Coordinates of C-alpha atoms in Angstrom, one line a residue:
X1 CA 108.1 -21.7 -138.9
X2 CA 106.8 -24.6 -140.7
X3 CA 107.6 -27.9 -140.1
X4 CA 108.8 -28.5 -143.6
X5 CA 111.3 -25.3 -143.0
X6 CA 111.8 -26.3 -139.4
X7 CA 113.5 -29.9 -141.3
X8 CA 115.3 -28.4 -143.8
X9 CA 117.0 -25.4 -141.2
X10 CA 117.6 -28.5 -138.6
X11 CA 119.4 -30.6 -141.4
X12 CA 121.2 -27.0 -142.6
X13 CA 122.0 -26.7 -139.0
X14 CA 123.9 -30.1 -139.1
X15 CA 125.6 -30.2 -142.6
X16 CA 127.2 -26.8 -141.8
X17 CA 129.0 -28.1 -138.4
X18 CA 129.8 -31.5 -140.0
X19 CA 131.4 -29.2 -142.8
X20 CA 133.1 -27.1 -140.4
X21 CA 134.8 -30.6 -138.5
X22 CA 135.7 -32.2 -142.0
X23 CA 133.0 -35.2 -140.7
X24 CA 133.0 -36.7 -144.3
X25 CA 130.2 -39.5 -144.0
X26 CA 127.7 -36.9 -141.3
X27 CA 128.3 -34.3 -144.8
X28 CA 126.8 -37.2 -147.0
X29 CA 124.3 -38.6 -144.9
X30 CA 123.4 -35.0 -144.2
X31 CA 123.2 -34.2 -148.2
X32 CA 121.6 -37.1 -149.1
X33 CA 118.7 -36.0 -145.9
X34 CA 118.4 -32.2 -147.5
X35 CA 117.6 -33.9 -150.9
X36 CA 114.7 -36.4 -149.4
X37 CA 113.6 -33.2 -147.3
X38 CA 113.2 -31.5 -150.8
X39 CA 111.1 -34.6 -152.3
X40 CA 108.7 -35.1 -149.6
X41 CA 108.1 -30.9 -149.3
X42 CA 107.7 -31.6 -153.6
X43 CA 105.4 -35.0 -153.1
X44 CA 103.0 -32.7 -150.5
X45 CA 102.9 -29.7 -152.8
X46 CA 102.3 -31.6 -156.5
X47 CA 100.3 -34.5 -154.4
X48 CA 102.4 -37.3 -154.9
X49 CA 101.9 -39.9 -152.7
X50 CA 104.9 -41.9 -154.2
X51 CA 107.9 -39.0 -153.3
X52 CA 106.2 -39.6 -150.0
X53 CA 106.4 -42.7 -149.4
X54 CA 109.9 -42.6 -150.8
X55 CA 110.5 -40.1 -148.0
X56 CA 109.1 -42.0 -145.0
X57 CA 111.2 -44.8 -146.6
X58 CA 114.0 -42.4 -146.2
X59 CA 113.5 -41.5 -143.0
X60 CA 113.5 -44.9 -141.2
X61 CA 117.2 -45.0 -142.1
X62 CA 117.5 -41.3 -141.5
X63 CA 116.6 -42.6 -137.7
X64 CA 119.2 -45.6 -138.0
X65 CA 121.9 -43.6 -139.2
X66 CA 121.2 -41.7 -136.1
X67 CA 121.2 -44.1 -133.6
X68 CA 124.2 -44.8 -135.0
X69 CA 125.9 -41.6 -134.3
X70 CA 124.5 -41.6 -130.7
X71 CA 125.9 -45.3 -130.0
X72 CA 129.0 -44.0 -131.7
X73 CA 129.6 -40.8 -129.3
X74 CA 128.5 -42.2 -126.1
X75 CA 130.8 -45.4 -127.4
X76 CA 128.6 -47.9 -127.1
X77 CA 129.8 -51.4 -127.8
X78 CA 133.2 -51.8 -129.3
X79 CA 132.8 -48.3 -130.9
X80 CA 135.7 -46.2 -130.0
X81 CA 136.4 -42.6 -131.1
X82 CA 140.1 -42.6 -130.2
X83 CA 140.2 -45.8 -132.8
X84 CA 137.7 -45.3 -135.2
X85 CA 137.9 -42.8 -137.5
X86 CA 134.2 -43.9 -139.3
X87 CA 133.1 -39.7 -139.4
X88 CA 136.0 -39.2 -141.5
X89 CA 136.0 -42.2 -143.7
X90 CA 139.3 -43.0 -142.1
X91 CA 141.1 -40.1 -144.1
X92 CA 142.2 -37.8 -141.2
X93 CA 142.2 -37.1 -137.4
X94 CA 139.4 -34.7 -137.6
X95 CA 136.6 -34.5 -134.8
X96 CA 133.4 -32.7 -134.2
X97 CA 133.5 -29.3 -134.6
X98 CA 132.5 -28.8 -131.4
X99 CA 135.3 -30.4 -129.5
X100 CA 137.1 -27.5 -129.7
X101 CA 134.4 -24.8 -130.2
X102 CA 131.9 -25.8 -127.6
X103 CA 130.5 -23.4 -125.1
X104 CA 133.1 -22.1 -122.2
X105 CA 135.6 -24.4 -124.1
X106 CA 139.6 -23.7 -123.4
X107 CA 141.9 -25.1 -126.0
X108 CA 145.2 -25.0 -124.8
X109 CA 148.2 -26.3 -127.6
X110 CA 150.8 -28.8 -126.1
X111 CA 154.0 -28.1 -128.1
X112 CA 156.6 -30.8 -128.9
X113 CA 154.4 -33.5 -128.2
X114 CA 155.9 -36.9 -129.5
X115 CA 152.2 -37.7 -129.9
X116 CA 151.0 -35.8 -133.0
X117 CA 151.5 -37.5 -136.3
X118 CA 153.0 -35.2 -138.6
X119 CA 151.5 -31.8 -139.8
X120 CA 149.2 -32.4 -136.6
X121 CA 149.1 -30.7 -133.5
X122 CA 147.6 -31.9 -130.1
X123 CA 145.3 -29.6 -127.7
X124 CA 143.9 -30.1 -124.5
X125 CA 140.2 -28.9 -124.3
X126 CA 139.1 -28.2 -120.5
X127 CA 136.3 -26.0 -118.8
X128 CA 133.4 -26.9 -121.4
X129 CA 130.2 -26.4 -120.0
X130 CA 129.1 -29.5 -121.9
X131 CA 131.5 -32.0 -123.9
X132 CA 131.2 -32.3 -127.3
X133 CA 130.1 -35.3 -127.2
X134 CA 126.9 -35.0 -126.0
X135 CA 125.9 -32.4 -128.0
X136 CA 126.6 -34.2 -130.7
X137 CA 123.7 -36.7 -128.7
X138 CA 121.5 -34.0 -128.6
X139 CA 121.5 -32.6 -132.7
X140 CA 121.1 -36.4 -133.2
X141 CA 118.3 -37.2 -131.0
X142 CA 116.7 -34.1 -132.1
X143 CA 117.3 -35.1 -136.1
X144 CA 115.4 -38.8 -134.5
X145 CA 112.6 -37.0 -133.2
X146 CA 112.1 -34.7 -135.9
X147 CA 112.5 -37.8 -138.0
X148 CA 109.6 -39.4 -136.3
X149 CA 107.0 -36.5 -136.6
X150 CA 107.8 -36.6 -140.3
X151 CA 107.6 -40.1 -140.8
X152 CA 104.2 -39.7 -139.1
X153 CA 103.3 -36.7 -141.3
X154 CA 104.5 -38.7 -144.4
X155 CA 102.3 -41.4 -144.2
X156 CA 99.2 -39.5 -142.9
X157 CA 99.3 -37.0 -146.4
X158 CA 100.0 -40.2 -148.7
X159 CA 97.1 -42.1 -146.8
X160 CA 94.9 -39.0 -147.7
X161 CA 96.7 -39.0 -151.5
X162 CA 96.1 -42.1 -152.5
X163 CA 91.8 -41.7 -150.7
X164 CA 91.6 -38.9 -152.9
X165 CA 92.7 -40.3 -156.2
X166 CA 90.7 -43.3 -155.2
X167 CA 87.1 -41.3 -155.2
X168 CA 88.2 -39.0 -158.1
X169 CA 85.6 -38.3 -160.5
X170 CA 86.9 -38.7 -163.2
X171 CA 83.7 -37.9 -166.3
X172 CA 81.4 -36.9 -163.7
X173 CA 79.4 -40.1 -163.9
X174 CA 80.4 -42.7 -161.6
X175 CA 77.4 -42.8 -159.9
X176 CA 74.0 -44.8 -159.3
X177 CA 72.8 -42.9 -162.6
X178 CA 75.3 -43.9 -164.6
X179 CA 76.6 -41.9 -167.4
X180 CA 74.6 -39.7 -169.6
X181 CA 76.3 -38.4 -172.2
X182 CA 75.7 -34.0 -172.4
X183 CA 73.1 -33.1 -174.6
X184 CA 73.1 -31.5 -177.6
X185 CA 71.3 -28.2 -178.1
X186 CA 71.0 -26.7 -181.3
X187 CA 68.8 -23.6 -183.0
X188 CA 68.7 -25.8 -185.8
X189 CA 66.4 -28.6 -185.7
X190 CA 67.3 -31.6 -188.2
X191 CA 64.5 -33.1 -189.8
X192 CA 64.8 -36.9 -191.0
X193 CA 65.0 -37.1 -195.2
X194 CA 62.5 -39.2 -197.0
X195 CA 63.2 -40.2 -200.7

């Protein structure tokens, strides 16, 4: 696999469990990642150095807004998830998708709990061979370093763009000669008039 295929199947990856656990602002941070992924694989193809730069641009806050997420599961700071409902953009209870579907996960319902706001119901998840949390951690730290090798990559091919269309030649004459315009060759040989 490439590595621009490698980005786009990570990001994929992510926007499809964010979909699947209603994670509102991960689903537009993920879109708005798939779209920059598209105009830096466009910049490399069509050699624009600009889409690339746009990209590496991107991906500095692609990194952010995953350090973000990592503070925000391990709840670092005054981040909490039990208060802050930032994922969902505060419109519902919704948590990662992997809270309840992680591997060796149990999700056991607790009926008539006073505890569930209306047309909610509350679970108890036990016996996870790792909690949701953390691999939330890990698609995040892996988005940062995949981040970093195409921030790398991004500015290395726009470097070598913007050489390139530096030393163009364009006429074919920028050089110690100077320019010579082509010669004409003709059968016909003019000869000057004299009246």
């Amino acid at each position: 696999i490439s590595s621009p295929a490698l980005f786009q199947v990570a990001a994929l990856e992510r926007q499809i469990f964010d979909f699947l656990g209603y994670q509102w602002a991960p689903i537009l941070a993920n879109f708005l990642h798939i779209m920059a992924v598209i105009l830096g694989i466009f910049g490399t193809i069509q050699y624009r150095s600009r889409y690339l730069m746009m990209y590496a641009v991107w991906l500095v806050l692609w990194v952010g807004w995953n350090a973000f997420i990592i503070c925000f599961y391990l709840e670092v700071g005054r981040l909490s998830q039990d208060r802050d409902f930032i994922m969902t953009f505060n419109t519902s209870l919704h948590r990662s998708w992997w809270m309840e579907n992680g591997p060796g996960c149990l999700v056991t319902p607790v009926l008539n709990s006073n505890l569930a706001p209306e047309d909610h119901h509350v679970i108890t998840v036990s016996g996870c061979l790792l909690d949701y949390q953390y691999i939330e951690v890990v698609s995040s730290a892996t988005q940062i370093f995949l981040a970093l090798f195409g921030f790398v990559y991004a500015c290395y091919v726009s470097k070598v763009f913007l050489e390139e269309e530096d030393s163009f030649d364009f006429i074919g004459g920028f050089d110690s000669y100077g320019y010579q315009a082509p010669q004409k060759t003709s059968h016909l040989q003019l000869q000057p008039l004299y009246t």
